[in-house]
Short mmCIF file of C-alpha atoms in Angstrom, two decimals:
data_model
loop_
_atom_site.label_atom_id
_atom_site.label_comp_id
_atom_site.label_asym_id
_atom_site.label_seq_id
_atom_site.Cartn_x
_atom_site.Cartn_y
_atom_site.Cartn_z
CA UNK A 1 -16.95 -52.50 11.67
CA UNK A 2 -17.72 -49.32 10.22
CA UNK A 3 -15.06 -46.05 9.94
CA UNK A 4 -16.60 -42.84 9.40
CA UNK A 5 -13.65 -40.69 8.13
CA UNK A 6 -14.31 -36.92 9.36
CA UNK A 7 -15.13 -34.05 6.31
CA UNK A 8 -11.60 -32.69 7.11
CA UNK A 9 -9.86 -36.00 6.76
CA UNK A 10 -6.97 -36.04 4.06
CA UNK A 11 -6.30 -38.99 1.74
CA UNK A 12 -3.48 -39.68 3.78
CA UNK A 13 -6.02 -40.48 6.77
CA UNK A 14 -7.68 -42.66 4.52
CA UNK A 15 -4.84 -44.47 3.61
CA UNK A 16 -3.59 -45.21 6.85
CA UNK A 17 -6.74 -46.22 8.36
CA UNK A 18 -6.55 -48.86 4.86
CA UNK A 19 -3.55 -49.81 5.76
CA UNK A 20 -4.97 -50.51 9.32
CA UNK A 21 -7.48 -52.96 7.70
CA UNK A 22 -5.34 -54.73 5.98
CA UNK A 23 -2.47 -55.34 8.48
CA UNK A 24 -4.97 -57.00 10.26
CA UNK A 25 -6.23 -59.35 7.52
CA UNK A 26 -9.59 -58.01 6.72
CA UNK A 27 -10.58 -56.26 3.71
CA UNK A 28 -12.00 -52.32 2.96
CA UNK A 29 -15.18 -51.57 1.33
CA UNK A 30 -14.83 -47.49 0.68
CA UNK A 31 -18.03 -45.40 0.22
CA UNK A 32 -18.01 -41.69 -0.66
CA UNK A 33 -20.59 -39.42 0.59
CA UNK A 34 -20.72 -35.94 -0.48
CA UNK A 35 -19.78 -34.81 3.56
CA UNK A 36 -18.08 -37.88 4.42
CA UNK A 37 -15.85 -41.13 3.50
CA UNK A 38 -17.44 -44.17 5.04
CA UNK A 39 -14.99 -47.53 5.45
CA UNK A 40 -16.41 -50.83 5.97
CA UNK A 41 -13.63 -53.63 7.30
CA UNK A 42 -15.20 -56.92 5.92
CA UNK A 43 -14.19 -59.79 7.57
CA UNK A 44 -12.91 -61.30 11.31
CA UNK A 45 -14.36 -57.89 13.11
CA UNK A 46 -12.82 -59.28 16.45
CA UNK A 47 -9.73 -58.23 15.54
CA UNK A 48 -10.60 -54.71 15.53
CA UNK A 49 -11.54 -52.01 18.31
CA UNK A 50 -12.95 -49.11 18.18
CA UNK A 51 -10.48 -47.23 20.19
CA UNK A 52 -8.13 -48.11 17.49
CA UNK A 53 -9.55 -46.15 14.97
CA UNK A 54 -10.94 -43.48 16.79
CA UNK A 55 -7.43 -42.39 18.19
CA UNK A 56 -6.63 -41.73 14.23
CA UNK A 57 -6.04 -38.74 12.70
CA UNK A 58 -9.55 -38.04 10.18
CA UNK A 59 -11.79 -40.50 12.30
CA UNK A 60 -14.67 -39.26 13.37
CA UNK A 61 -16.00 -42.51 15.02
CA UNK A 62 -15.86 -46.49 14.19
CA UNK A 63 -18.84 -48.42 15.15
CA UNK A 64 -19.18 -52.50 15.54
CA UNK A 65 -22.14 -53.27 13.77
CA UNK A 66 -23.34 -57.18 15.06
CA UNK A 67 -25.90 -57.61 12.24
CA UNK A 68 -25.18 -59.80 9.39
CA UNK A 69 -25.67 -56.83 7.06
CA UNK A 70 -23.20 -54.37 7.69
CA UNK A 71 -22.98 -52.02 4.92
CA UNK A 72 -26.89 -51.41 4.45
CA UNK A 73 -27.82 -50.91 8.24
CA UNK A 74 -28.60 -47.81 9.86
CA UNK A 75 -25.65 -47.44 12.05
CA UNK A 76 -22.99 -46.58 9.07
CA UNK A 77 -25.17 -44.06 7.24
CA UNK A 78 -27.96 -42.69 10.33
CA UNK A 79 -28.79 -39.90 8.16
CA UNK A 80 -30.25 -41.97 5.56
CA UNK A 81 -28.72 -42.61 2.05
CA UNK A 82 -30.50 -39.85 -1.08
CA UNK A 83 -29.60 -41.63 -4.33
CA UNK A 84 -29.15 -39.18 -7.30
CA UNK A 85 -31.12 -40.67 -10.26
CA UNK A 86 -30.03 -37.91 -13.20
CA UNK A 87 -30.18 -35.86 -11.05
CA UNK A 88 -33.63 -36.37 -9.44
CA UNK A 89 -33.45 -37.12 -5.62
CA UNK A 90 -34.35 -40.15 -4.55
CA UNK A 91 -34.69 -40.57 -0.62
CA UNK A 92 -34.93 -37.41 1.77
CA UNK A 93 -37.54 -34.60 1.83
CA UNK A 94 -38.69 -35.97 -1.35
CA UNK A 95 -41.01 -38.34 -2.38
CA UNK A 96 -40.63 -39.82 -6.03
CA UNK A 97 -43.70 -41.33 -7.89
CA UNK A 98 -42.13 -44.12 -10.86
CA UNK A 99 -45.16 -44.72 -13.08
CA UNK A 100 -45.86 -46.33 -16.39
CA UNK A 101 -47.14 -49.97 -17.75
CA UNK A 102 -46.02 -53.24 -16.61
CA UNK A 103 -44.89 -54.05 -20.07
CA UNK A 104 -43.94 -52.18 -23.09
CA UNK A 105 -45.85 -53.70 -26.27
CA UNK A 106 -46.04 -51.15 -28.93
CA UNK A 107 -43.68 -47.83 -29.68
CA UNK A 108 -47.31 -45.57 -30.10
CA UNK A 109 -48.43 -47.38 -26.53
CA UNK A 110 -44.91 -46.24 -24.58
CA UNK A 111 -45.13 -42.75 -26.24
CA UNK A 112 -49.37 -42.26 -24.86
CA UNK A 113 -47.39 -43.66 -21.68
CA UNK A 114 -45.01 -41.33 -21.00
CA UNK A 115 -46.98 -38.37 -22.15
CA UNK A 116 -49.47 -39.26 -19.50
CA UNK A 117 -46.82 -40.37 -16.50
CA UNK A 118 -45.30 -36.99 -16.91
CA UNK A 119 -48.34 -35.15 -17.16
CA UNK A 120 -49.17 -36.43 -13.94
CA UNK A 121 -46.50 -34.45 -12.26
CA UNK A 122 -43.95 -38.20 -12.27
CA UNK A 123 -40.29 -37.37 -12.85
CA UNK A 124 -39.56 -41.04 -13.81
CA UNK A 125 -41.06 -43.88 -15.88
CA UNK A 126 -41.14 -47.54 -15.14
CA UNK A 127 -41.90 -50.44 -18.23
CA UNK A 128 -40.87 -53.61 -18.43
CA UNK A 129 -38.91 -54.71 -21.75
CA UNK A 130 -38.13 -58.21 -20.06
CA UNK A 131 -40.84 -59.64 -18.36
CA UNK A 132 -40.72 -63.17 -16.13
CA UNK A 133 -43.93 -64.52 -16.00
CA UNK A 134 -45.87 -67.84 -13.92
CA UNK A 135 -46.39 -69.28 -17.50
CA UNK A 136 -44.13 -69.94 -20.11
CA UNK A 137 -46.61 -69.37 -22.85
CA UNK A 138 -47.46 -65.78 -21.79
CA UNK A 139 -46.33 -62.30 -23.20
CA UNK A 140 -42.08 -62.69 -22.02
CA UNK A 141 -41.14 -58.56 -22.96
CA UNK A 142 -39.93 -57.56 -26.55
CA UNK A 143 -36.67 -57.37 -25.09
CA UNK A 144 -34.39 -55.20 -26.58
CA UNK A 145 -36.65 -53.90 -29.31
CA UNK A 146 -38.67 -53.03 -25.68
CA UNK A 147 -35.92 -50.95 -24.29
CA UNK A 148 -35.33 -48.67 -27.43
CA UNK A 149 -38.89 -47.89 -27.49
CA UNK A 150 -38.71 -47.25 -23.69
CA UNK A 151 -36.00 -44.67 -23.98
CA UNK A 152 -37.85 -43.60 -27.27
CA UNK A 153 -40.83 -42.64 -25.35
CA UNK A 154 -39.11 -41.36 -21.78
CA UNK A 155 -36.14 -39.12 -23.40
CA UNK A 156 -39.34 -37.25 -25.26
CA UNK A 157 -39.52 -36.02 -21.68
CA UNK A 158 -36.85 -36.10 -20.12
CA UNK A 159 -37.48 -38.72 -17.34
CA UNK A 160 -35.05 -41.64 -16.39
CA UNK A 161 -36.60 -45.32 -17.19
CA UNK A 162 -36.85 -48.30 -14.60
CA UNK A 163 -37.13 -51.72 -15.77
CA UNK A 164 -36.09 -55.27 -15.11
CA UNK A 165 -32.63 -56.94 -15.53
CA UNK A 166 -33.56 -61.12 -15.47
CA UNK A 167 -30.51 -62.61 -16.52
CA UNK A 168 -26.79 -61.51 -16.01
CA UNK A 169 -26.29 -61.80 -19.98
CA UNK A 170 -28.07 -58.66 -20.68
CA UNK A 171 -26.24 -56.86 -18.19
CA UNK A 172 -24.24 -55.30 -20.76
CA UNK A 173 -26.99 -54.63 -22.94
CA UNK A 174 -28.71 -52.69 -20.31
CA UNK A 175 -25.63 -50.59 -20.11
CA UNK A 176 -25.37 -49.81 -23.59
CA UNK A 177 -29.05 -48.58 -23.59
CA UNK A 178 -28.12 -46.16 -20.95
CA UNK A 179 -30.61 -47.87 -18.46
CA UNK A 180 -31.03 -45.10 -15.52
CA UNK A 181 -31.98 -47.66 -13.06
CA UNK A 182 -32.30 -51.36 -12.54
CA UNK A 183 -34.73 -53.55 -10.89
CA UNK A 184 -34.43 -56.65 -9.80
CA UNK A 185 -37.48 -58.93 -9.23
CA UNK A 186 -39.07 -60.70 -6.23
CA UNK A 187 -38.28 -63.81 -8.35
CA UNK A 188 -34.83 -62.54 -8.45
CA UNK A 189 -34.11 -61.17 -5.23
CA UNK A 190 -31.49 -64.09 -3.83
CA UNK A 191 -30.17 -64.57 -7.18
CA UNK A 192 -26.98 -63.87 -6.20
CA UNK A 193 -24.65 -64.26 -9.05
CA UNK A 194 -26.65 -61.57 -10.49
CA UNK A 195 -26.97 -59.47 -7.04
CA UNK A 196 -22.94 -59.26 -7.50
CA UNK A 197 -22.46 -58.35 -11.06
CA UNK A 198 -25.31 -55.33 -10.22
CA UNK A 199 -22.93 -54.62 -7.34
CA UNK A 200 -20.21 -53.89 -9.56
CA UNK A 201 -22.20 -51.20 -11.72
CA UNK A 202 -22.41 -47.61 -11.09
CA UNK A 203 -26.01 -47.39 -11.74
CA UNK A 204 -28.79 -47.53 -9.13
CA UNK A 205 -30.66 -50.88 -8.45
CA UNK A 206 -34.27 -51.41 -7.28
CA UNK A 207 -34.04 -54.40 -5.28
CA UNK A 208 -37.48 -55.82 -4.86
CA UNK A 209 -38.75 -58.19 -1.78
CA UNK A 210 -38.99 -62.15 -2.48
CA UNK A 211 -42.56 -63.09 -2.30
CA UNK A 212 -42.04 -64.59 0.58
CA UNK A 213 -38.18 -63.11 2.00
CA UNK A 214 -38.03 -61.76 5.64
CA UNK A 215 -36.66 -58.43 6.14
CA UNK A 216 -33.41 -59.62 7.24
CA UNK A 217 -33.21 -62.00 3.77
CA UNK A 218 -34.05 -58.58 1.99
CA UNK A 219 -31.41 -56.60 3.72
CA UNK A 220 -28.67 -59.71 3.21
CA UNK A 221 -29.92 -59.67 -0.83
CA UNK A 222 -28.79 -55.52 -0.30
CA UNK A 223 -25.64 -56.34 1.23
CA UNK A 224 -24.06 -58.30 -1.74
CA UNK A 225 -24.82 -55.64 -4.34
CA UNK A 226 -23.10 -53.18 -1.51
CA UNK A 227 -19.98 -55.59 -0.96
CA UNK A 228 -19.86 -55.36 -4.70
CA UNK A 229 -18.90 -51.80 -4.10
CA UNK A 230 -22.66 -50.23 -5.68
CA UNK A 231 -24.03 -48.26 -2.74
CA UNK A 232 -27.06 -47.05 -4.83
CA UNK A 233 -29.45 -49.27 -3.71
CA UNK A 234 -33.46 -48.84 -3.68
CA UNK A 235 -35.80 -51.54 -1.77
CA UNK A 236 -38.83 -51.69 -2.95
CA UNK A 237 -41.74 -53.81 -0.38
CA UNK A 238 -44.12 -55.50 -3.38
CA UNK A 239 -46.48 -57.21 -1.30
CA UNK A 240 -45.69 -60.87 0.28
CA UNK A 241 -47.30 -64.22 0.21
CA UNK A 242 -49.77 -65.29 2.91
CA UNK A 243 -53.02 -67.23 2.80
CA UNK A 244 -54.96 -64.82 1.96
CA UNK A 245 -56.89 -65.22 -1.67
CA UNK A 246 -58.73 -61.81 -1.63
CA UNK A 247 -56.17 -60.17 -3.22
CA UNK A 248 -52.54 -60.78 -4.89
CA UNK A 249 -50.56 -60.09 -2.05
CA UNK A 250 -50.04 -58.72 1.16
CA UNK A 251 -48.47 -55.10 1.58
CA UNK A 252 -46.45 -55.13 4.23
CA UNK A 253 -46.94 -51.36 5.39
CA UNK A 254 -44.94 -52.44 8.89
CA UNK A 255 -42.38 -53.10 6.53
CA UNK A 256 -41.44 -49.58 5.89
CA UNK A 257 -41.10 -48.48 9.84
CA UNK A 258 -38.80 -51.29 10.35
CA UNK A 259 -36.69 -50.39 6.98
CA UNK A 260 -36.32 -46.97 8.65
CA UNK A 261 -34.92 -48.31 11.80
CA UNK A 262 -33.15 -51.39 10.45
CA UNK A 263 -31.14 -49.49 6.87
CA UNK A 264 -30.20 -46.09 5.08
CA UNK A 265 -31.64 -47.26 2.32
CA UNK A 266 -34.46 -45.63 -0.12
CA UNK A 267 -37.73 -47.57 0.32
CA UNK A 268 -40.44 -48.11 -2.14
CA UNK A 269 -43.68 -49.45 -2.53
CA UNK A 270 -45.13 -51.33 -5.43
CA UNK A 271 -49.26 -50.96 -4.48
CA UNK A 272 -49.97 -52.10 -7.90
CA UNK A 273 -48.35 -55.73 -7.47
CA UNK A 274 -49.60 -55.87 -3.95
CA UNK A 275 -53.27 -55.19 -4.54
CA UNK A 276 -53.31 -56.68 -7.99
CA UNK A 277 -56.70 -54.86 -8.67
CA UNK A 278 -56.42 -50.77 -10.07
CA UNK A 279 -59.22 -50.08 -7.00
CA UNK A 280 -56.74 -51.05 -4.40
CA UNK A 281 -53.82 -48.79 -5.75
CA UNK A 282 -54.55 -45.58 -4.67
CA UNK A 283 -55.05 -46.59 -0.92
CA UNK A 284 -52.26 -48.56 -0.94
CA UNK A 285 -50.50 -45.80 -2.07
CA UNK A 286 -51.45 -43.16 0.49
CA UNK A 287 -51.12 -45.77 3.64
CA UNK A 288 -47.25 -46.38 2.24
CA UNK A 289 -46.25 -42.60 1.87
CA UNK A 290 -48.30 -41.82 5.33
CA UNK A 291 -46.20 -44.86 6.62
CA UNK A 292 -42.65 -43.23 5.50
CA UNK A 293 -42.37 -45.10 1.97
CA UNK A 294 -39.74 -42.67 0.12
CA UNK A 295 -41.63 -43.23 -3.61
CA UNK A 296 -44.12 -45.55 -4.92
CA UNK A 297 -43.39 -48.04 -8.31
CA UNK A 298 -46.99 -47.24 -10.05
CA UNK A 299 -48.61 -49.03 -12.80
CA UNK A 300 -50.12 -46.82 -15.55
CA UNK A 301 -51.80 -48.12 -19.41
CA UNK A 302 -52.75 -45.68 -21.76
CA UNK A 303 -55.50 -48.33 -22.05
CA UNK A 304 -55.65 -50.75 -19.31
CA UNK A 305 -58.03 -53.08 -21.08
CA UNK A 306 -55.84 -53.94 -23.87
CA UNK A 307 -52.88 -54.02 -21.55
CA UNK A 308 -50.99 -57.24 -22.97
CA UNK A 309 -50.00 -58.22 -19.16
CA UNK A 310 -51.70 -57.49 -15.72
CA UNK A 311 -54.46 -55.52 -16.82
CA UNK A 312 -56.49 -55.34 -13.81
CA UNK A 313 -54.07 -53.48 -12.03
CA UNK A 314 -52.93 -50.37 -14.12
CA UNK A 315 -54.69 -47.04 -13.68
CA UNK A 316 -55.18 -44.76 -16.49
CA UNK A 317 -53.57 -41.85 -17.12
CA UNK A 318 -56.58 -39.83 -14.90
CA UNK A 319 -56.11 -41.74 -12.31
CA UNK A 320 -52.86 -41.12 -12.13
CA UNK A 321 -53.05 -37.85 -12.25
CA UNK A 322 -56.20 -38.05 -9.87
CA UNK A 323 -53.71 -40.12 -7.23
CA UNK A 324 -51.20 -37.75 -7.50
CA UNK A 325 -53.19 -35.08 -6.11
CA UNK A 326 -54.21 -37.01 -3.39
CA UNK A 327 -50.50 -37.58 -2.55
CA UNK A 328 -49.34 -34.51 -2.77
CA UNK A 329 -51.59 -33.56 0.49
CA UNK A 330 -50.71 -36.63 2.62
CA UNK A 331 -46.83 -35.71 2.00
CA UNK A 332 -47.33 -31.88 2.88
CA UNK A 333 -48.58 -33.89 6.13
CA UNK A 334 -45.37 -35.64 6.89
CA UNK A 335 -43.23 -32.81 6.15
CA UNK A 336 -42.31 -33.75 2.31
CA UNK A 337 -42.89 -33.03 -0.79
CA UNK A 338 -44.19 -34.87 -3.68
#
């Protein structure tokens, strides 16, 4: 069940609707909005009704949510969730574009990098310091060297940094690099000892879809870094596995509709892992924001052919820039901005 506390309500309201919770054995899970106080009673939900809460002083409704997700769906949060990424809005009237390579090899490389992601017109920067790859023998990230020339090359301009927590260990080292916001893999996506130590960080998390995850897999994946009490959560659709050979994946574009209906949650797109070739990207691209896709996660080289990791998919920096026009008129479409 979900309690949405009124703006007016007092902390005493709060409390007392708590204390509600409790006295009948289930547990809180307390989200602040900047309007409103959300409270989520986890557990036995049939000993709850509605017209319990509702009757309280500072409740403005309490809903029964049935699906197995109940923190992430639509019905606690229908205006849709805007995560606050130093301050750069994520979710909303705006659309965010999260560029840069897939792997950071060289300090000079991430520095051509960011210069060109932000003179596209992106407000973020994406780069991979840990990277898990099909073979063991192939590039694996310079790790933490990686992130310090990340932040290097970002702070330069001022943009927040995406990349790739793969192992719970590093948590803390992602923390004391001041990592603005971060993803978790497809290969990751149901890992869920690390799903709940995300869930207990105050820093948004890109959850990306398992190559071959459902939607309501995805959503339960969302819900245990919500439990956790983090309810700055991004999904991001990457493409899924079919038979198809003709490219790397399959962009699930219905995806995005159904993420609308289903969650409050942000929703990316990652064209460049779904295409897997630089010629698909910018289509991709314009079907997902013309579909209701909140940001795209874009792949950008200074030099795509001596990219030391999925070359064939990162545009250079004019092509960036060229996509980003193109963008810019398909979201003036929909009524957003770019």
């Amino acid at each position: 069940m979900i309690i949405v506390m009124s703006p007016t309500a007092s902390p005493a309201d709060l409390d007392t609707v708590v204390a509600k919770i409790r006295d009948a054995g289930l547990t809180e899970h307390i989200s602040r909005g900047s309007e409103r106080t959300i409270i989520g009673a986890i557990g036995d939900e049939r000993k709850l009704s509605e017209q319990t809460f509702e009757q309280m002083t500072g409740v403005e409704r309490a809903i029964h949510i049935v699906k197995p997700y109940k923190l992430v769906a639509r019905e606690g949060h229908p205006a849709g969730s805007i995560i606050d990424i130093r301050g750069i809005k994520l979710g909303g009237s705006e659309i965010q574009v999260i560029a840069g390579p897939c792997s950071v090899e060289t300090q000079e490389q991430m520095k051509l990098a960011a210069t060109g992601v932000a003179a596209a017109g992106c407000r973020m920067m994406r780069g991979g310091a840990f990277k898990p790859r099909t073979s063991p023998y192939a590039f694996q990230g310079l790790g933490v060297q990686g992130l310090e020339f990340f932040q290097d090359a970002a702070r330069e301009h001022d943009m927040p940094i995406v990349t790739e927590l793969m192992d719970v260990r590093m948590l803390n080292t992602f923390l004391e690099h001041d990592v603005d916001v971060i993803q978790i893999g497809a290969r990751n996506m149901q890992n869920f000892d690390l799903l709940k130590e995300v869930g207990r960080v105050n820093k948004p998390v890109i959850l990306k879809r398992g190559l071959s995850a459902t939607i309501s897999e995805w959503l339960m994946a969302a819900e245990y870094i919500a439990a956790g009490g983090n309810n700055n959560i991004i999904l991001c659709e990457r493409g899924i596995r079919t038979f198809e050979t003709a490219y790397r994946n399959v962009l699930d574009v219905t995806a995005i509709p159904v993420l609308k209906k289903e969650t409050h949650l942000p929703v990316l797109v990652d064209p460049s892992h779904a295409g897997g070739k630089a010629w698909m990207v910018p289509a991709l691209s314009r079907a997902a924001i013309a579909a209701g896709a909140d940001g795209l996660l874009v792949e950008m080289h200074p030099n795509p052919c001596e990219a030391w990791c999925d070359a064939d998919q990162a545009l250079t920096p004019q092509e960036l820039n060229d996509l980003m026009d193109s963008l810019r008129l398909i979201a003036q479409a929909v009524g957003r901005s770019l």
